[in-house]
Short mmCIF file of C-alpha atoms in Angstrom, two decimals:
data_model
loop_
_atom_site.label_atom_id
_atom_site.label_comp_id
_atom_site.label_asym_id
_atom_site.label_seq_id
_atom_site.Cartn_x
_atom_site.Cartn_y
_atom_site.Cartn_z
CA MET A 1 71.27 -57.24 -4.01
CA SER A 2 67.67 -58.38 -4.39
CA LEU A 3 66.71 -61.39 -6.48
CA SER A 4 64.73 -59.04 -8.73
CA HIS A 5 67.83 -57.05 -9.63
CA SER A 6 70.19 -60.05 -9.82
CA LEU A 7 67.97 -61.60 -12.49
CA MET A 8 68.63 -58.54 -14.66
CA ASP A 9 72.32 -57.86 -14.11
CA ASN A 10 72.97 -57.28 -17.80
CA TYR A 11 70.09 -54.86 -18.38
CA LEU A 12 70.34 -51.11 -18.86
CA VAL A 13 67.82 -48.82 -17.19
CA LEU A 14 65.66 -45.98 -18.45
CA SER A 15 63.85 -44.48 -15.49
CA LYS A 16 61.92 -41.34 -14.68
CA ASP A 17 59.25 -40.56 -12.12
CA SER A 18 57.23 -43.75 -11.57
CA ILE A 19 58.22 -45.63 -14.74
CA GLU A 20 61.26 -47.86 -15.23
CA VAL A 21 62.19 -49.66 -18.45
CA ARG A 22 64.92 -52.31 -18.46
CA TYR A 23 66.50 -53.21 -21.78
CA ILE A 24 69.57 -54.74 -23.38
CA GLU A 25 72.24 -52.84 -25.29
CA GLY A 26 71.01 -52.00 -28.78
CA ASP A 27 67.36 -51.69 -27.73
CA ARG A 28 67.43 -48.06 -26.61
CA GLN A 29 64.96 -46.99 -29.34
CA PHE A 30 62.39 -49.54 -28.23
CA ALA A 31 63.02 -48.70 -24.58
CA GLU A 32 62.19 -45.06 -25.32
CA GLU A 33 59.06 -46.05 -27.26
CA THR A 34 58.00 -48.29 -24.39
CA PHE A 35 58.58 -45.53 -21.85
CA ILE A 36 56.51 -43.01 -23.81
CA ALA A 37 53.65 -45.45 -24.34
CA LEU A 38 53.67 -46.48 -20.67
CA LYS A 39 53.53 -42.84 -19.62
CA GLU A 40 50.59 -42.13 -21.94
CA ALA A 41 48.79 -45.28 -20.81
CA LEU A 42 49.42 -44.50 -17.14
CA ILE A 43 47.88 -41.04 -17.52
CA PHE A 44 44.93 -42.33 -19.54
CA LEU A 45 44.11 -45.26 -17.26
CA SER A 46 44.54 -43.25 -14.06
CA ASP A 47 42.00 -40.78 -15.42
CA TYR A 48 39.69 -43.48 -16.81
CA PHE A 49 39.53 -45.35 -13.52
CA CYS A 50 39.22 -42.09 -11.56
CA LEU A 51 42.23 -42.75 -9.33
CA LYS A 52 42.67 -40.18 -6.58
CA GLU A 53 46.10 -41.45 -5.58
CA LEU A 54 49.27 -41.90 -7.62
CA PHE A 55 49.53 -45.34 -9.17
CA PRO A 56 52.47 -47.45 -7.90
CA SER A 57 55.70 -47.48 -9.90
CA ILE A 58 55.62 -49.51 -13.11
CA ARG A 59 58.54 -51.60 -14.38
CA ALA A 60 58.81 -52.98 -17.91
CA ILE A 61 61.53 -55.36 -19.06
CA LEU A 62 62.33 -55.77 -22.76
CA VAL A 63 63.86 -59.19 -23.34
CA PRO A 64 65.95 -60.14 -26.39
CA ASP A 65 64.73 -63.68 -27.10
CA ARG A 66 62.25 -66.43 -26.23
CA SER A 67 64.39 -68.19 -23.64
CA GLU A 68 64.97 -64.95 -21.73
CA TYR A 69 61.26 -64.19 -21.90
CA ASP A 70 60.49 -67.56 -20.32
CA ARG A 71 63.24 -67.16 -17.70
CA LEU A 72 61.95 -63.83 -16.44
CA VAL A 73 58.25 -64.70 -16.64
CA VAL A 74 58.87 -67.79 -14.51
CA ASN A 75 61.62 -66.58 -12.17
CA LEU A 76 60.92 -62.84 -11.88
CA LEU A 77 57.14 -62.70 -12.20
CA GLY A 78 56.52 -66.12 -10.69
CA VAL A 79 54.03 -66.98 -13.43
CA ASN A 80 53.86 -70.66 -14.29
CA ILE A 81 53.90 -71.04 -18.08
CA ARG A 82 54.75 -73.90 -20.40
CA THR A 83 58.26 -73.47 -21.75
CA PRO A 84 59.33 -72.78 -24.35
CA SER A 85 56.36 -70.47 -24.53
CA ASP A 86 54.25 -70.09 -27.65
CA SER A 87 55.50 -67.63 -30.28
CA SER A 88 52.23 -65.69 -29.96
CA ARG A 89 53.13 -64.70 -26.39
CA ILE A 90 54.94 -61.37 -26.32
CA ALA A 91 53.94 -59.82 -22.99
CA GLN A 92 53.18 -60.96 -19.45
CA PRO A 93 52.11 -58.70 -16.57
CA GLN A 94 52.20 -59.52 -12.88
CA LYS A 95 51.34 -56.89 -10.26
CA THR A 96 53.30 -53.81 -11.44
CA ASP A 97 55.90 -55.62 -13.57
CA ILE A 98 55.50 -56.41 -17.26
CA VAL A 99 57.88 -58.58 -19.29
CA PHE A 100 57.81 -57.77 -23.02
CA LEU A 101 59.50 -59.56 -25.86
CA SER A 102 61.42 -56.70 -27.45
CA PRO A 103 60.19 -55.75 -30.94
CA SER A 104 63.78 -56.32 -32.07
CA ALA A 105 63.15 -60.04 -31.42
CA TYR A 106 59.82 -60.34 -33.22
CA LYS A 107 61.28 -61.61 -36.48
CA ASP A 108 63.02 -64.59 -34.90
CA TYR A 109 60.91 -65.30 -31.84
CA SER A 110 57.28 -64.35 -32.49
CA VAL A 111 54.45 -64.59 -35.00
CA TYR A 112 54.18 -60.80 -35.15
CA LYS A 113 55.74 -58.09 -37.25
CA TYR A 114 56.66 -54.89 -35.49
CA ASP A 115 54.26 -52.02 -36.06
CA PRO A 116 54.63 -48.91 -33.84
CA LYS A 117 50.88 -48.38 -33.41
CA GLU A 118 50.22 -52.03 -32.65
CA TYR A 119 53.11 -52.12 -30.18
CA THR A 120 51.67 -49.09 -28.37
CA ARG A 121 48.32 -50.88 -28.16
CA VAL A 122 50.02 -53.95 -26.68
CA ILE A 123 51.49 -51.73 -23.96
CA PHE A 124 48.09 -50.14 -23.25
CA HIS A 125 46.55 -53.64 -23.16
CA GLU A 126 49.04 -54.97 -20.63
CA LEU A 127 48.88 -51.91 -18.41
CA THR A 128 45.09 -52.27 -18.36
CA HIS A 129 45.63 -55.73 -16.86
CA VAL A 130 47.95 -54.18 -14.26
CA PHE A 131 45.33 -51.59 -13.33
CA GLU A 132 42.58 -54.18 -13.15
CA GLU A 133 44.62 -56.39 -10.82
CA TYR A 134 45.35 -53.34 -8.65
CA LEU A 135 41.70 -52.28 -8.45
CA THR A 136 39.66 -55.48 -8.42
CA PRO A 137 38.81 -57.31 -5.16
CA ASP A 138 39.95 -60.73 -6.44
CA ILE A 139 41.65 -60.95 -9.83
CA GLU A 140 41.75 -64.75 -9.62
CA THR A 141 37.96 -64.93 -9.96
CA THR A 142 37.69 -62.40 -12.80
CA PRO A 143 36.53 -64.07 -16.04
CA VAL A 144 39.07 -64.14 -18.85
CA TRP A 145 36.54 -62.79 -21.35
CA TRP A 146 36.04 -59.71 -19.17
CA SER A 147 39.74 -59.02 -18.53
CA GLU A 148 40.77 -59.51 -22.14
CA GLY A 149 37.69 -57.72 -23.43
CA LEU A 150 38.39 -54.71 -21.21
CA ALA A 151 42.06 -54.62 -22.23
CA ILE A 152 41.26 -54.84 -25.94
CA TYR A 153 38.50 -52.25 -25.61
CA LEU A 154 40.60 -49.67 -23.74
CA SER A 155 43.73 -50.24 -25.86
CA LYS A 156 41.71 -49.96 -29.11
CA GLN A 157 43.06 -53.26 -30.36
CA TYR A 158 39.70 -53.71 -32.05
CA TYR A 159 41.28 -51.68 -34.85
CA GLU A 160 43.40 -54.69 -35.76
CA GLU A 161 42.23 -57.16 -38.40
CA GLU A 162 42.72 -60.30 -36.33
CA ILE A 163 40.24 -58.89 -33.79
CA ILE A 164 37.69 -57.05 -35.91
CA GLU A 165 37.44 -59.26 -39.00
CA PRO A 166 36.02 -62.38 -37.28
CA VAL A 167 33.45 -60.13 -35.57
CA LEU A 168 32.40 -58.49 -38.83
CA LYS A 169 32.16 -61.84 -40.59
CA SER A 170 30.02 -63.39 -37.87
CA ILE A 171 27.73 -60.36 -37.74
CA SER A 172 27.24 -60.43 -41.51
CA GLU A 173 26.37 -64.15 -41.32
CA LYS A 174 24.22 -63.63 -38.20
CA LEU A 175 26.32 -66.24 -36.38
CA ILE A 176 27.10 -64.50 -33.10
CA PRO A 177 28.23 -66.90 -30.35
CA ASP A 178 26.38 -67.15 -27.06
CA ILE A 179 28.11 -65.55 -24.09
CA GLU A 180 28.53 -68.98 -22.51
CA GLU A 181 30.44 -70.09 -25.63
CA ILE A 182 32.68 -67.05 -25.31
CA GLN A 183 33.32 -67.76 -21.64
CA ASN A 184 34.42 -71.32 -22.42
CA ASN A 185 36.71 -70.56 -25.37
CA ILE A 186 39.89 -68.54 -24.86
CA LYS A 187 40.07 -67.50 -28.52
CA LEU A 188 36.49 -66.21 -28.42
CA CYS A 189 37.30 -64.31 -25.22
CA TYR A 190 39.78 -62.19 -27.18
CA ILE A 191 37.64 -61.80 -30.29
CA TRP A 192 34.26 -61.10 -28.66
CA GLY A 193 34.87 -59.99 -25.07
CA TRP A 194 35.47 -56.38 -26.04
CA THR A 195 32.09 -56.18 -27.82
CA VAL A 196 30.38 -57.12 -24.55
CA VAL A 197 32.37 -54.43 -22.72
CA ALA A 198 31.44 -51.91 -25.43
CA PHE A 199 27.77 -52.81 -25.11
CA ILE A 200 27.88 -52.46 -21.32
CA LYS A 201 29.42 -49.00 -21.78
CA LYS A 202 26.71 -48.01 -24.29
CA THR A 203 23.84 -49.40 -22.22
CA TYR A 204 24.89 -48.60 -18.64
CA GLY A 205 27.64 -46.02 -19.07
CA LYS A 206 31.29 -45.92 -18.11
CA GLU A 207 30.30 -45.95 -14.44
CA MET A 208 29.17 -49.56 -14.79
CA ILE A 209 32.55 -50.61 -16.19
CA LEU A 210 34.23 -49.01 -13.18
CA LYS A 211 31.75 -50.66 -10.84
CA ILE A 212 32.45 -54.10 -12.31
CA VAL A 213 36.21 -53.63 -12.06
CA LYS A 214 36.11 -52.33 -8.50
CA GLU A 215 33.33 -54.46 -7.02
CA CYS A 216 33.08 -57.81 -8.82
CA SER A 217 34.59 -60.33 -6.40
CA ASN A 218 33.03 -63.64 -7.45
CA GLY A 219 33.39 -63.69 -11.23
CA ASN A 220 29.71 -62.90 -11.82
CA VAL A 221 29.98 -59.77 -13.94
CA PHE A 222 26.28 -59.78 -14.77
CA GLY A 223 25.35 -59.87 -11.11
CA ILE A 224 26.79 -56.37 -10.69
CA PHE A 225 24.09 -54.76 -12.82
CA THR A 226 21.35 -57.18 -11.75
CA GLU A 227 20.04 -58.03 -15.18
CA ASP A 228 19.18 -61.55 -16.26
CA ALA A 229 22.10 -62.89 -18.30
CA LYS A 230 19.82 -64.21 -21.06
CA ASP A 231 18.03 -60.88 -21.40
CA PHE A 232 21.38 -59.12 -21.54
CA GLU A 233 22.64 -61.54 -24.20
CA LYS A 234 19.55 -60.95 -26.35
CA LYS A 235 20.01 -57.17 -26.22
CA TRP A 236 23.76 -57.45 -26.92
CA LYS A 237 23.15 -59.57 -30.03
CA GLU A 238 20.46 -57.19 -31.25
CA TRP A 239 22.87 -54.30 -30.81
CA LEU A 240 25.57 -56.09 -32.79
CA LEU A 241 23.17 -56.85 -35.62
CA GLU A 242 22.03 -53.22 -35.85
CA SER A 243 25.27 -52.34 -37.62
CA GLU A 244 24.60 -48.66 -38.18
CA LYS A 245 23.86 -48.11 -34.49
CA SER A 246 26.50 -50.40 -33.03
CA ASN A 247 29.47 -48.83 -34.87
CA ILE A 248 31.05 -52.30 -35.02
CA TYR A 249 30.99 -52.44 -38.81
CA SER A 250 33.20 -49.46 -39.48
CA LEU A 251 36.71 -49.13 -38.15
CA LYS A 252 36.55 -45.38 -38.72
CA ASN A 253 33.72 -45.20 -36.17
CA CYS A 254 35.32 -47.39 -33.52
CA ASP A 255 36.43 -44.34 -31.49
CA ASN A 256 32.76 -43.72 -30.83
CA LEU A 257 32.58 -46.97 -28.84
CA LYS A 258 34.19 -45.22 -25.89
#
């Protein structure tokens, strides 16, 4: 028996085609929700990134508590995290595995409340990370703001108040951070990174997003489209401030960002 399987002796399995969901007894409903969302995300992302081959098999593990989350992230995924992990951490991808804190454990072990739509977006977000790692030349050099911005953008997590409200407030006060500030602040990476991705899509098209993912090997995202970073930043801020054109101000228009 492999180490991978021995670490999950007590888990049940829901598996079909290239998707496997491991879960504990009593979590069948969430396992089914996870499977459906993974399938939808797999189809969407394969199409978005123009894959010609079938994506490798995906495995998701729904864990019942914080200690089990930490155990599998460290021992199964091999990701070095501080334990016990922060209650805001509910998912961790590595290659084609993703460990999720089960929504059944949110009340006791996380800062989040379960919402079906938000949970689906979390799954899309994490699978975006899996696709990016699969496609990019060197994931270790990829800037956090780009990876998180791309995942939030493609998963539509910009619908959620904790993402969109700080952006709206800063735009209204004309206090948009510089890109260098975003790069150096993990919280700003999550809040603002997706707006940079959205602007790249609007200005250069989806093809540029694919080019960055598939060709950026040194962390210099702006070097891919050969525009001066300061000039780009000026145009991005102008776009954000032109609220009617940017579609940032209205959640009902956010679909148009794609």
